[in-house]
PDB file of C-alpha atoms and ligand atoms in Angstrom:
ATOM      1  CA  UNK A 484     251.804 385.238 -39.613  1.00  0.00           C
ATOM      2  CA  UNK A 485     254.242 382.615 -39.116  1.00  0.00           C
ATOM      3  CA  UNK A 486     257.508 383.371 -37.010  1.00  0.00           C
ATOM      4  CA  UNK A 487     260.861 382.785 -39.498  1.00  0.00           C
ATOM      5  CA  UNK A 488     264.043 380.868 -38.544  1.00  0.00           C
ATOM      6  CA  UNK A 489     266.805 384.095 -38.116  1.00  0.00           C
ATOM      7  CA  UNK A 490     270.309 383.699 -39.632  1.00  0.00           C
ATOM      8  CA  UNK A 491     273.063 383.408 -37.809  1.00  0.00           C
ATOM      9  CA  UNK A 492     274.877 387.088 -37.607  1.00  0.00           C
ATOM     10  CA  UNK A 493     278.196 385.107 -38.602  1.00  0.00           C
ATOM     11  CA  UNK A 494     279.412 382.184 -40.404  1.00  0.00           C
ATOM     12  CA  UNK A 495     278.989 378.558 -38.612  1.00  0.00           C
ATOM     13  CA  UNK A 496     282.863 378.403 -38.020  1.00  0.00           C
ATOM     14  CA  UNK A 497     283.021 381.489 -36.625  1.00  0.00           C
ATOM     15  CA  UNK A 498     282.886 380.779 -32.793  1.00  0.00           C
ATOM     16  CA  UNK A 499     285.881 378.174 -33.541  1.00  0.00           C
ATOM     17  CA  UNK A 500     287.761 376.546 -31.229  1.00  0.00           C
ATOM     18  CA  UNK A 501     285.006 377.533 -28.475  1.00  0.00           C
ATOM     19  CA  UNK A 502     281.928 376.043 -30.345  1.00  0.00           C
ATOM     20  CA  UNK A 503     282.895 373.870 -33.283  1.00  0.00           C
ATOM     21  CA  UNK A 504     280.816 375.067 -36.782  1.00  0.00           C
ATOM     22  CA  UNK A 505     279.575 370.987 -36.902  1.00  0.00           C
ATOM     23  CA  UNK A 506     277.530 371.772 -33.682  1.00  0.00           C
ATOM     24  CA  UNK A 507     276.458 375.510 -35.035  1.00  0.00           C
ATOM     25  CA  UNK A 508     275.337 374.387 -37.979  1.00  0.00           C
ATOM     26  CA  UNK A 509     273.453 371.354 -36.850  1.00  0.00           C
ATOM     27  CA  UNK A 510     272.172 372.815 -33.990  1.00  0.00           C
ATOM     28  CA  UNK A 511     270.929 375.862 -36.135  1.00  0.00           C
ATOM     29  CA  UNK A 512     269.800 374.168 -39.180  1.00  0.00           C
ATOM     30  CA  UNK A 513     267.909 371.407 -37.319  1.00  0.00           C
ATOM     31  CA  UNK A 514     267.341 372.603 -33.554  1.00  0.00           C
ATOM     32  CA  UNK A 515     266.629 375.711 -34.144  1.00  0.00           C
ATOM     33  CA  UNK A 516     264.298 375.281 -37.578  1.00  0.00           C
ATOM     34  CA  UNK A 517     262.675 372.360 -35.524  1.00  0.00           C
ATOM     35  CA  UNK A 518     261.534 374.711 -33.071  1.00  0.00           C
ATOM     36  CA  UNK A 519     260.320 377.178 -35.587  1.00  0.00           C
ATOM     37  CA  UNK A 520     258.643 374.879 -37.561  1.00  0.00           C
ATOM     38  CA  UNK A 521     256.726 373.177 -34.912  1.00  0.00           C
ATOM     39  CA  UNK A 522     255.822 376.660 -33.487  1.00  0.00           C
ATOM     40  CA  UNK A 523     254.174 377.616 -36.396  1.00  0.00           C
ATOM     41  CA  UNK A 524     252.194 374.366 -36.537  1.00  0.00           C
ATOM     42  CA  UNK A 525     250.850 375.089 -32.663  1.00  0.00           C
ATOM     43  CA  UNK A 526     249.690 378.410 -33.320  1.00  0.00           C
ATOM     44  CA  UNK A 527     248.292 377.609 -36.682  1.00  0.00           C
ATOM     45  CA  UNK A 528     244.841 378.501 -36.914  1.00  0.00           C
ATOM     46  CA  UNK A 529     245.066 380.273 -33.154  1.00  0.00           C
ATOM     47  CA  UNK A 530     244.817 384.152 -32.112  1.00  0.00           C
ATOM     48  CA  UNK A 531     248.659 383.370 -31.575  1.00  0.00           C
ATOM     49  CA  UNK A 532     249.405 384.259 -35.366  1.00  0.00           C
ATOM     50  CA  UNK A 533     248.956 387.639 -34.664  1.00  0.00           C
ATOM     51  CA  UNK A 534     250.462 388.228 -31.438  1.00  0.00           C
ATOM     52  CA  UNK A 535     254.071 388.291 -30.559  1.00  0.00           C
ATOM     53  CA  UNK A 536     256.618 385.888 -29.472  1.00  0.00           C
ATOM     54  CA  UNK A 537     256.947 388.110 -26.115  1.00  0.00           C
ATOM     55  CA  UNK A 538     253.552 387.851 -25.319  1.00  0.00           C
ATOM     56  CA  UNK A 539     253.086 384.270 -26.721  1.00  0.00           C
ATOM     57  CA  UNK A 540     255.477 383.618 -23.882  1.00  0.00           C
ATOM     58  CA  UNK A 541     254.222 386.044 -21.507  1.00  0.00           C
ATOM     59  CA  UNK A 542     250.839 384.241 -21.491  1.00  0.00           C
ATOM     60  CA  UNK A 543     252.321 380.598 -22.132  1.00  0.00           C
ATOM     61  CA  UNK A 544     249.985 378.681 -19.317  1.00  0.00           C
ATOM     62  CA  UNK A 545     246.587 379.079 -21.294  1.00  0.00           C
ATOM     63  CA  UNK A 546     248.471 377.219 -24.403  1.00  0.00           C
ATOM     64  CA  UNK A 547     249.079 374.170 -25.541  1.00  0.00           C
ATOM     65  CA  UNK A 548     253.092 372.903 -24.528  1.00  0.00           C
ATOM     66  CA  UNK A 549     253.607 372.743 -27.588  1.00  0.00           C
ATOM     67  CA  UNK A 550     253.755 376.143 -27.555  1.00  0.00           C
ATOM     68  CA  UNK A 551     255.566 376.242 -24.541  1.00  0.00           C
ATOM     69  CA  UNK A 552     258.268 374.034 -25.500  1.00  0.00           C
ATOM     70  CA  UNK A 553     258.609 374.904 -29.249  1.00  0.00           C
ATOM     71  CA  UNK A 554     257.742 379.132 -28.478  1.00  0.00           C
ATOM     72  CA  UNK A 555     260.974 378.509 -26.114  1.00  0.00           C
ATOM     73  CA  UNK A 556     262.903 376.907 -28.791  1.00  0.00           C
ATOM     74  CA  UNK A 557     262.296 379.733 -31.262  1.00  0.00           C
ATOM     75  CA  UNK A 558     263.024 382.740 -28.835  1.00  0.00           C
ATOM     76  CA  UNK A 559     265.938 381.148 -26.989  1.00  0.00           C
ATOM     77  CA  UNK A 560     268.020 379.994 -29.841  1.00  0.00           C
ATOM     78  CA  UNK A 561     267.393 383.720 -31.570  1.00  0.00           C
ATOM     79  CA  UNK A 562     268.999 385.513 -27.994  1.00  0.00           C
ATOM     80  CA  UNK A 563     271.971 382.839 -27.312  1.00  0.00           C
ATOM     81  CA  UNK A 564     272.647 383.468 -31.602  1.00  0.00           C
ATOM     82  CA  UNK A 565     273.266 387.255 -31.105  1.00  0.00           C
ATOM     83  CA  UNK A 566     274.742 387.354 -27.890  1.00  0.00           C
ATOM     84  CA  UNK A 567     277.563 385.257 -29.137  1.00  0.00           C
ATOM     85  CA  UNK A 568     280.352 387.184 -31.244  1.00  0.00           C
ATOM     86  CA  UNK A 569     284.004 385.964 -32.878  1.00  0.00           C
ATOM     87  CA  UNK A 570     285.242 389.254 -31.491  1.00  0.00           C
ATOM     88  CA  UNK A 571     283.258 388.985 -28.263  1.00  0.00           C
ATOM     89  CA  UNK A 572     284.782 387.777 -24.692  1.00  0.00           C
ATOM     90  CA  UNK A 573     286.320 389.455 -21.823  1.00  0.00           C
ATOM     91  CA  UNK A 574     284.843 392.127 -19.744  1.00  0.00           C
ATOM     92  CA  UNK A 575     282.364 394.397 -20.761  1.00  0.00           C
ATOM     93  CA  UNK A 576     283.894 398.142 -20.779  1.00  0.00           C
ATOM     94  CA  UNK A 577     283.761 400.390 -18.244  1.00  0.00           C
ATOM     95  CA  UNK A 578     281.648 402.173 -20.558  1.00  0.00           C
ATOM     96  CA  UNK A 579     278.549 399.869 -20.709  1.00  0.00           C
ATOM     97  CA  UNK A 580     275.895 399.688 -18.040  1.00  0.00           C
ATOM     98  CA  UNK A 581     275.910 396.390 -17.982  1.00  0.00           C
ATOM     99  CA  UNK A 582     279.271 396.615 -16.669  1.00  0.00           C
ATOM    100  CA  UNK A 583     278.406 399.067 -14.042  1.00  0.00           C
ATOM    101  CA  UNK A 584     274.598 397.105 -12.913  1.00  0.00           C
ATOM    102  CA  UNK A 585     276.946 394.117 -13.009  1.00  0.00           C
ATOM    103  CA  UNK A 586     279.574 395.422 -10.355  1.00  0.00           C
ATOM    104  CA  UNK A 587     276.428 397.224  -8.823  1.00  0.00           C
ATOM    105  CA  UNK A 588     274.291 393.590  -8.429  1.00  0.00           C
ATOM    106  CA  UNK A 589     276.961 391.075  -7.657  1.00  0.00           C
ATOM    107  CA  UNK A 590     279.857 393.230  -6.746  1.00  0.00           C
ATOM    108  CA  UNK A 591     282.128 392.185  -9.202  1.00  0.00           C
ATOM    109  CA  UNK A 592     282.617 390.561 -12.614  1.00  0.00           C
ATOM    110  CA  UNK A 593     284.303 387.532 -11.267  1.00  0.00           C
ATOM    111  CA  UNK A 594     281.172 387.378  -8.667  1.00  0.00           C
ATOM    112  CA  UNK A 595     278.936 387.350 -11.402  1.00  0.00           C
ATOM    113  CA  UNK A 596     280.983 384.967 -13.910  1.00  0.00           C
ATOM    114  CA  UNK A 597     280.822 382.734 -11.296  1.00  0.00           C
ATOM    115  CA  UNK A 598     277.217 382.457 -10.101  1.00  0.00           C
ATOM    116  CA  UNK A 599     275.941 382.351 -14.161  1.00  0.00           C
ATOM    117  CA  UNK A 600     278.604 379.533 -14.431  1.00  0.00           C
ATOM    118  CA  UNK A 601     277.347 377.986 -11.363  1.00  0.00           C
ATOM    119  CA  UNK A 602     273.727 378.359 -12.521  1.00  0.00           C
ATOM    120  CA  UNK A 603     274.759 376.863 -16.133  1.00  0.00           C
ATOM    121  CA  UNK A 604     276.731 373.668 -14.726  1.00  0.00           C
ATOM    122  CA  UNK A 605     274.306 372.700 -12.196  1.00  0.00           C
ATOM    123  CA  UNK A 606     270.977 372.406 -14.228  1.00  0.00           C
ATOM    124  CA  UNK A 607     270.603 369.044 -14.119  1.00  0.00           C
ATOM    125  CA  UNK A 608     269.626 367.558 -17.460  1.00  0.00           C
ATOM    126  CA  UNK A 609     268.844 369.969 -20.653  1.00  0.00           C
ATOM    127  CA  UNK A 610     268.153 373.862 -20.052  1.00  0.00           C
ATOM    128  CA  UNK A 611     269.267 377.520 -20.364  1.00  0.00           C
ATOM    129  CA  UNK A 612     271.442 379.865 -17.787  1.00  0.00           C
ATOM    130  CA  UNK A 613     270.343 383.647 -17.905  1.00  0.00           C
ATOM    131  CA  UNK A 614     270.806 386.878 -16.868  1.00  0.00           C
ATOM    132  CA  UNK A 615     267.833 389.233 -16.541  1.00  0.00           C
ATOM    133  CA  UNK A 616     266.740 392.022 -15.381  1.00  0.00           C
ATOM    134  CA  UNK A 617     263.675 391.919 -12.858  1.00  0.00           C
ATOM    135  CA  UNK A 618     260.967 394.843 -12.217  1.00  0.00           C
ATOM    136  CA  UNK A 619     262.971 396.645  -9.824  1.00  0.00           C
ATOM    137  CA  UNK A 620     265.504 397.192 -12.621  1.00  0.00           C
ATOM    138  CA  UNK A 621     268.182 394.808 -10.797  1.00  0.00           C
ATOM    139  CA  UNK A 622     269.932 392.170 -12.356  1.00  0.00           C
ATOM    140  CA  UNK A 623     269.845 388.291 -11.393  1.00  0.00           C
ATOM    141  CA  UNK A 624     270.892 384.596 -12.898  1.00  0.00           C
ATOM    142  CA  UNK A 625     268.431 382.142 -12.979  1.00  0.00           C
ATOM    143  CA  UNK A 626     268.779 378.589 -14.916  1.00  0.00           C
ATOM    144  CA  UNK A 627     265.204 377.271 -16.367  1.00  0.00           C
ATOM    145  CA  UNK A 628     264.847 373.333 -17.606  1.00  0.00           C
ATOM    146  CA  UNK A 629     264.411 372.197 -20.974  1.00  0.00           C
ATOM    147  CA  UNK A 630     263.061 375.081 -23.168  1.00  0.00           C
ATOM    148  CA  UNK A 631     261.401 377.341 -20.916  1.00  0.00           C
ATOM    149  CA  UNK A 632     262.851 381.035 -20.109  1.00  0.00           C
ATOM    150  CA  UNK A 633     261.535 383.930 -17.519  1.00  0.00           C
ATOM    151  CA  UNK A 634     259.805 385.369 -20.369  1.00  0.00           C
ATOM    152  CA  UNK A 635     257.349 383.069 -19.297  1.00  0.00           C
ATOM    153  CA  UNK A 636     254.268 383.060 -16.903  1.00  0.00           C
ATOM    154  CA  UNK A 637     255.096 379.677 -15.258  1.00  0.00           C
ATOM    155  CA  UNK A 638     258.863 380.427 -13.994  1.00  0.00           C
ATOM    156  CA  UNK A 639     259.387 380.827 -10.666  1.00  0.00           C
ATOM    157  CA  UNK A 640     261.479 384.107 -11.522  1.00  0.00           C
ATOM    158  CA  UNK A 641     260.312 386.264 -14.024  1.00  0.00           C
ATOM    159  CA  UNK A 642     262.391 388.865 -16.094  1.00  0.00           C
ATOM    160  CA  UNK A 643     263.680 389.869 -18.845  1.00  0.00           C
ATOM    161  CA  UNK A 644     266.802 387.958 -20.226  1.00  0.00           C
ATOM    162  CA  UNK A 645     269.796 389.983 -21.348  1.00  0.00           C
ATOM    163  CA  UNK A 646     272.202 386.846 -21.624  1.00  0.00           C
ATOM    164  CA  UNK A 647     271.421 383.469 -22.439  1.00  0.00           C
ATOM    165  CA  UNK A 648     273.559 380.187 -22.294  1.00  0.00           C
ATOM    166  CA  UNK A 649     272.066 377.300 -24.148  1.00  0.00           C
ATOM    167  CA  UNK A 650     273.259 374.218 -21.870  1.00  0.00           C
ATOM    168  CA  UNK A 651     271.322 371.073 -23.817  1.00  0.00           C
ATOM    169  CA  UNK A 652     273.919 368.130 -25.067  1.00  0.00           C
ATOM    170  CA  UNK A 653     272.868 369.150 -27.900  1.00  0.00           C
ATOM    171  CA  UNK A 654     275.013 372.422 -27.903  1.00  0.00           C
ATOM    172  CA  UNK A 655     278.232 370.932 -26.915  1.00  0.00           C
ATOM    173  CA  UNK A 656     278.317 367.159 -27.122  1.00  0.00           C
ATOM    174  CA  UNK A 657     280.258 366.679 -30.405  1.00  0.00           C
ATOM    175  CA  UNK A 658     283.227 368.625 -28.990  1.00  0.00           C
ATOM    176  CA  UNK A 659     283.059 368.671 -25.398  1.00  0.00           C
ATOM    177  CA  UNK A 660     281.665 365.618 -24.943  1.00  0.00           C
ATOM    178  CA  UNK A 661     280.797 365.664 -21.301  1.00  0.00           C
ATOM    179  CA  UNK A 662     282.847 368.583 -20.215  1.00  0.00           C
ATOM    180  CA  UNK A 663     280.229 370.611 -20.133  1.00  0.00           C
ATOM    181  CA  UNK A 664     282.092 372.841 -17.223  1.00  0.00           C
ATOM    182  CA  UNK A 665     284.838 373.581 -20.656  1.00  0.00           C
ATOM    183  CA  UNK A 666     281.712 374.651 -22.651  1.00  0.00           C
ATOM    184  CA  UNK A 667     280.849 376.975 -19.922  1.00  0.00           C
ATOM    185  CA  UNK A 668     284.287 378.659 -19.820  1.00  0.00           C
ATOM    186  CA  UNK A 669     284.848 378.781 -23.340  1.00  0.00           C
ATOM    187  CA  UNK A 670     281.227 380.688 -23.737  1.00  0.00           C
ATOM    188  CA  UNK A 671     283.025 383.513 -22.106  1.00  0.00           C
ATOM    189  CA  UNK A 672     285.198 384.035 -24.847  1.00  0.00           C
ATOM    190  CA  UNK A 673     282.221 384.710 -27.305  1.00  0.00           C
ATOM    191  CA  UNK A 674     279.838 386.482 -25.490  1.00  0.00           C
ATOM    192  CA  UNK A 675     278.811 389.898 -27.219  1.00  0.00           C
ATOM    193  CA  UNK A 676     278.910 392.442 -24.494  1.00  0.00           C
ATOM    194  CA  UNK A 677     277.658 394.927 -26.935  1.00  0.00           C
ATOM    195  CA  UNK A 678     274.318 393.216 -27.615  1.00  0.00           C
ATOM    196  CA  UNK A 679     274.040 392.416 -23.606  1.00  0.00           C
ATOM    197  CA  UNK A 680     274.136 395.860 -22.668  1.00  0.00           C
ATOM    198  CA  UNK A 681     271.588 397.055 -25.408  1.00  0.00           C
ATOM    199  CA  UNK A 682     269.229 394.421 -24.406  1.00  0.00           C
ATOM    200  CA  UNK A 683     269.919 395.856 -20.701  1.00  0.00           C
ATOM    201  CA  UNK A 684     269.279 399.713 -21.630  1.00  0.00           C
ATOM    202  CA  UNK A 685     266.246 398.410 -23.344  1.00  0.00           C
ATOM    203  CA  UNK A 686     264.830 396.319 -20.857  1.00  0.00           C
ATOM    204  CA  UNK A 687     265.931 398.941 -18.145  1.00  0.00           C
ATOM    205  CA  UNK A 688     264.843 402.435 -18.907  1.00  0.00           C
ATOM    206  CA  UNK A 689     266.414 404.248 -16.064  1.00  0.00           C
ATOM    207  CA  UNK A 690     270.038 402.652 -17.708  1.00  0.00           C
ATOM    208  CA  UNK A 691     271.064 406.167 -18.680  1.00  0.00           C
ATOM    209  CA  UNK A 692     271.459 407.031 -15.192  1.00  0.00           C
ATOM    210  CA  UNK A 693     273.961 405.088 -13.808  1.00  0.00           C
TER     211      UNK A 693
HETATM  212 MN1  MN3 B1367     269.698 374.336 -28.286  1.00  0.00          MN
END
Protein backbone atom coordinates (compact mmCIF):
# COMPACT_ATOMS: atom_id res chain seq x y z
CA UNK A 1 0.00 0.00 0.00
CA UNK A 2 1.62 3.13 -0.80
CA UNK A 3 1.63 6.05 1.88
CA UNK A 4 -0.37 9.37 0.24
CA UNK A 5 0.85 13.01 0.37
CA UNK A 6 -1.88 14.65 3.21
CA UNK A 7 -3.44 18.08 2.46
CA UNK A 8 -2.72 20.83 4.17
CA UNK A 9 -5.69 21.43 6.95
CA UNK A 10 -5.72 25.18 5.57
CA UNK A 11 -5.07 27.20 2.61
CA UNK A 12 -1.19 27.94 1.65
CA UNK A 13 -1.65 31.68 2.72
CA UNK A 14 -3.01 30.91 5.73
CA UNK A 15 0.01 31.07 8.18
CA UNK A 16 0.68 34.71 6.55
CA UNK A 17 2.89 37.04 7.65
CA UNK A 18 4.63 34.17 9.85
CA UNK A 19 5.25 31.66 6.93
CA UNK A 20 4.68 33.19 3.53
CA UNK A 21 2.06 30.78 1.22
CA UNK A 22 5.24 30.85 -1.63
CA UNK A 23 7.25 28.72 0.93
CA UNK A 24 3.94 26.53 2.02
CA UNK A 25 3.12 25.75 -1.13
CA UNK A 26 6.51 24.91 -2.50
CA UNK A 27 7.61 23.30 0.35
CA UNK A 28 4.33 21.14 0.37
CA UNK A 29 3.86 20.53 -3.21
CA UNK A 30 7.52 19.61 -3.85
CA UNK A 31 9.23 18.77 -0.34
CA UNK A 32 6.78 17.13 1.00
CA UNK A 33 5.44 14.98 -2.31
CA UNK A 34 9.28 14.37 -2.86
CA UNK A 35 9.45 12.61 0.26
CA UNK A 36 6.34 10.65 -0.36
CA UNK A 37 7.13 9.72 -3.60
CA UNK A 38 10.54 8.47 -2.99
CA UNK A 39 9.17 6.57 0.09
CA UNK A 40 7.00 4.65 -1.84
CA UNK A 41 9.74 3.76 -4.33
CA UNK A 42 12.06 2.33 -1.17
CA UNK A 43 9.52 0.20 0.17
CA UNK A 44 8.27 -0.95 -3.15
CA UNK A 45 8.32 -4.51 -3.41
CA UNK A 46 9.41 -4.77 0.60
CA UNK A 47 7.35 -6.18 3.75
CA UNK A 48 7.32 -2.27 4.39
CA UNK A 49 4.04 -1.90 2.19
CA UNK A 50 2.17 -3.35 4.74
CA UNK A 51 3.46 -2.04 7.84
CA UNK A 52 3.10 1.39 9.22
CA UNK A 53 4.91 4.57 9.02
CA UNK A 54 5.40 4.26 13.02
CA UNK A 55 6.93 1.13 12.84
CA UNK A 56 8.73 1.76 9.46
CA UNK A 57 10.45 4.28 11.67
CA UNK A 58 10.54 2.39 14.75
CA UNK A 59 12.68 -0.28 13.02
CA UNK A 60 14.53 2.24 10.54
CA UNK A 61 18.31 0.65 11.07
CA UNK A 62 17.58 -2.74 9.18
CA UNK A 63 16.45 -0.43 6.00
CA UNK A 64 17.76 1.06 3.36
CA UNK A 65 18.35 5.29 4.08
CA UNK A 66 16.36 5.77 1.75
CA UNK A 67 13.89 4.87 3.91
CA UNK A 68 15.32 6.62 6.60
CA UNK A 69 15.64 9.85 5.00
CA UNK A 70 12.50 9.84 2.75
CA UNK A 71 10.16 7.73 5.80
CA UNK A 72 11.34 11.04 7.81
CA UNK A 73 10.30 13.32 5.13
CA UNK A 74 6.81 11.83 4.89
CA UNK A 75 6.03 11.64 8.74
CA UNK A 76 7.66 14.94 9.70
CA UNK A 77 6.13 17.22 7.20
CA UNK A 78 2.48 15.45 8.07
CA UNK A 79 3.10 16.49 12.21
CA UNK A 80 4.75 20.16 11.62
CA UNK A 81 1.35 20.53 8.87
CA UNK A 82 -1.21 19.96 11.71
CA UNK A 83 0.43 21.40 14.49
CA UNK A 84 0.45 24.70 12.76
CA UNK A 85 -2.99 26.73 12.87
CA UNK A 86 -4.06 30.55 11.54
CA UNK A 87 -5.84 30.74 14.87
CA UNK A 88 -3.07 29.00 16.80
CA UNK A 89 -0.26 30.88 19.05
CA UNK A 90 0.01 31.88 22.56
CA UNK A 91 -0.22 29.70 25.53
CA UNK A 92 -1.90 26.62 25.71
CA UNK A 93 -5.00 26.93 28.30
CA UNK A 94 -4.95 26.16 31.60
CA UNK A 95 -7.21 23.56 30.55
CA UNK A 96 -4.89 21.32 28.43
CA UNK A 97 -2.38 18.90 29.86
CA UNK A 98 0.04 19.92 27.87
CA UNK A 99 -0.10 23.08 29.63
CA UNK A 100 0.04 21.55 32.99
CA UNK A 101 3.12 18.55 31.93
CA UNK A 102 4.64 21.70 30.44
CA UNK A 103 4.77 23.85 33.76
CA UNK A 104 5.23 20.33 35.46
CA UNK A 105 8.64 19.42 33.11
CA UNK A 106 10.30 22.74 32.63
CA UNK A 107 8.62 24.85 35.20
CA UNK A 108 7.23 27.29 33.10
CA UNK A 109 6.07 28.19 29.58
CA UNK A 110 8.72 30.75 29.04
CA UNK A 111 11.28 27.86 30.35
CA UNK A 112 10.08 25.69 27.83
CA UNK A 113 9.67 28.33 24.82
CA UNK A 114 13.02 28.91 25.40
CA UNK A 115 14.87 25.58 25.47
CA UNK A 116 12.64 24.33 22.08
CA UNK A 117 13.84 27.72 20.61
CA UNK A 118 17.25 27.05 21.76
CA UNK A 119 17.12 23.47 20.44
CA UNK A 120 15.61 24.85 16.95
CA UNK A 121 18.35 27.73 16.40
CA UNK A 122 21.28 25.76 17.28
CA UNK A 123 20.99 22.65 14.94
CA UNK A 124 23.58 23.33 12.87
CA UNK A 125 22.73 22.79 9.22
CA UNK A 126 19.12 21.25 8.13
CA UNK A 127 16.86 19.41 10.88
CA UNK A 128 13.75 19.34 13.12
CA UNK A 129 13.19 20.74 16.94
CA UNK A 130 10.65 18.53 18.99
CA UNK A 131 8.88 18.00 21.87
CA UNK A 132 8.12 14.46 23.03
CA UNK A 133 7.12 12.58 25.44
CA UNK A 134 9.58 9.74 26.73
CA UNK A 135 8.55 6.28 28.54
CA UNK A 136 8.30 7.68 31.85
CA UNK A 137 5.48 9.87 30.52
CA UNK A 138 7.72 13.19 30.93
CA UNK A 139 8.19 15.63 28.43
CA UNK A 140 11.63 16.75 26.74
CA UNK A 141 13.07 18.86 23.50
CA UNK A 142 15.39 17.26 21.46
CA UNK A 143 16.62 18.65 17.84
CA UNK A 144 17.51 15.62 15.26
CA UNK A 145 19.64 16.47 11.80
CA UNK A 146 18.39 16.34 8.45
CA UNK A 147 15.21 14.13 8.32
CA UNK A 148 15.45 11.90 11.13
CA UNK A 149 12.95 12.16 14.30
CA UNK A 150 12.86 10.07 17.83
CA UNK A 151 10.40 7.93 16.23
CA UNK A 152 13.35 6.32 15.17
CA UNK A 153 15.66 3.43 16.42
CA UNK A 154 18.97 5.29 15.72
CA UNK A 155 18.32 8.67 17.85
CA UNK A 156 20.06 9.10 20.73
CA UNK A 157 16.62 10.07 22.50
CA UNK A 158 13.73 8.26 21.72
CA UNK A 159 10.00 9.40 22.14
CA UNK A 160 7.18 10.27 20.90
CA UNK A 161 6.90 13.80 19.24
CA UNK A 162 3.98 16.01 20.19
CA UNK A 163 5.48 19.25 18.48
CA UNK A 164 7.58 19.53 15.62
CA UNK A 165 9.52 22.57 14.09
CA UNK A 166 10.77 22.00 10.61
CA UNK A 167 14.18 24.12 10.66
CA UNK A 168 15.66 23.21 6.87
CA UNK A 169 16.34 26.56 4.57
CA UNK A 170 14.03 25.19 2.85
CA UNK A 171 11.14 26.23 5.27
CA UNK A 172 12.07 29.77 5.70
CA UNK A 173 14.64 31.00 3.21
CA UNK A 174 12.38 32.94 0.77
CA UNK A 175 11.17 35.19 3.61
CA UNK A 176 13.50 35.09 6.34
CA UNK A 177 16.34 34.70 4.54
CA UNK A 178 18.87 33.93 7.18
CA UNK A 179 16.97 35.01 10.20
CA UNK A 180 16.20 31.90 11.03
CA UNK A 181 16.01 33.04 14.98
CA UNK A 182 12.59 35.36 13.33
CA UNK A 183 11.29 32.02 11.90
CA UNK A 184 11.59 30.54 15.26
CA UNK A 185 9.60 33.30 17.02
CA UNK A 186 7.09 33.73 14.51
CA UNK A 187 6.35 29.69 14.72
CA UNK A 188 4.92 30.56 18.05
CA UNK A 189 2.24 32.42 16.69
CA UNK A 190 0.89 29.34 14.68
CA UNK A 191 1.37 26.56 16.72
CA UNK A 192 -1.96 24.50 17.33
CA UNK A 193 -2.06 23.87 21.01
CA UNK A 194 -5.13 21.87 20.46
CA UNK A 195 -3.52 19.20 18.26
CA UNK A 196 -0.28 19.26 20.77
CA UNK A 197 -2.18 18.31 23.64
CA UNK A 198 -4.19 15.47 21.82
CA UNK A 199 -1.06 14.05 20.51
CA UNK A 200 0.13 14.33 24.35
CA UNK A 201 -3.10 12.53 25.92
CA UNK A 202 -2.52 10.01 23.24
CA UNK A 203 0.94 9.35 23.58
CA UNK A 204 0.53 9.64 27.48
CA UNK A 205 -2.21 7.52 28.86
CA UNK A 206 -2.07 8.51 32.45
CA UNK A 207 -2.87 12.42 30.87
CA UNK A 208 -6.29 12.30 32.50
CA UNK A 209 -4.75 12.48 35.77
CA UNK A 210 -3.07 15.48 36.08
MN1 LIG B 1 10.81 20.58 5.18
Amino acid sequence: MAFKLPDLPYAYDALEPNIDARTMEIHHTKHHAGYTNNLNKAIEGTEMENMSIEDILANVSKYPIAVRNNGGGFYNHGLFWDNMSPDGGGEPSDRMNIKKAIDRDFGSFDAFKAEFSKAAATRFGSGWAWLCVDKADKLFICSTPNQDNPLMDVVPEEGTPVLALDVWEHAYYLNYQNRRGDYIDNFFNVINWKVVTERYNDANPGASDL
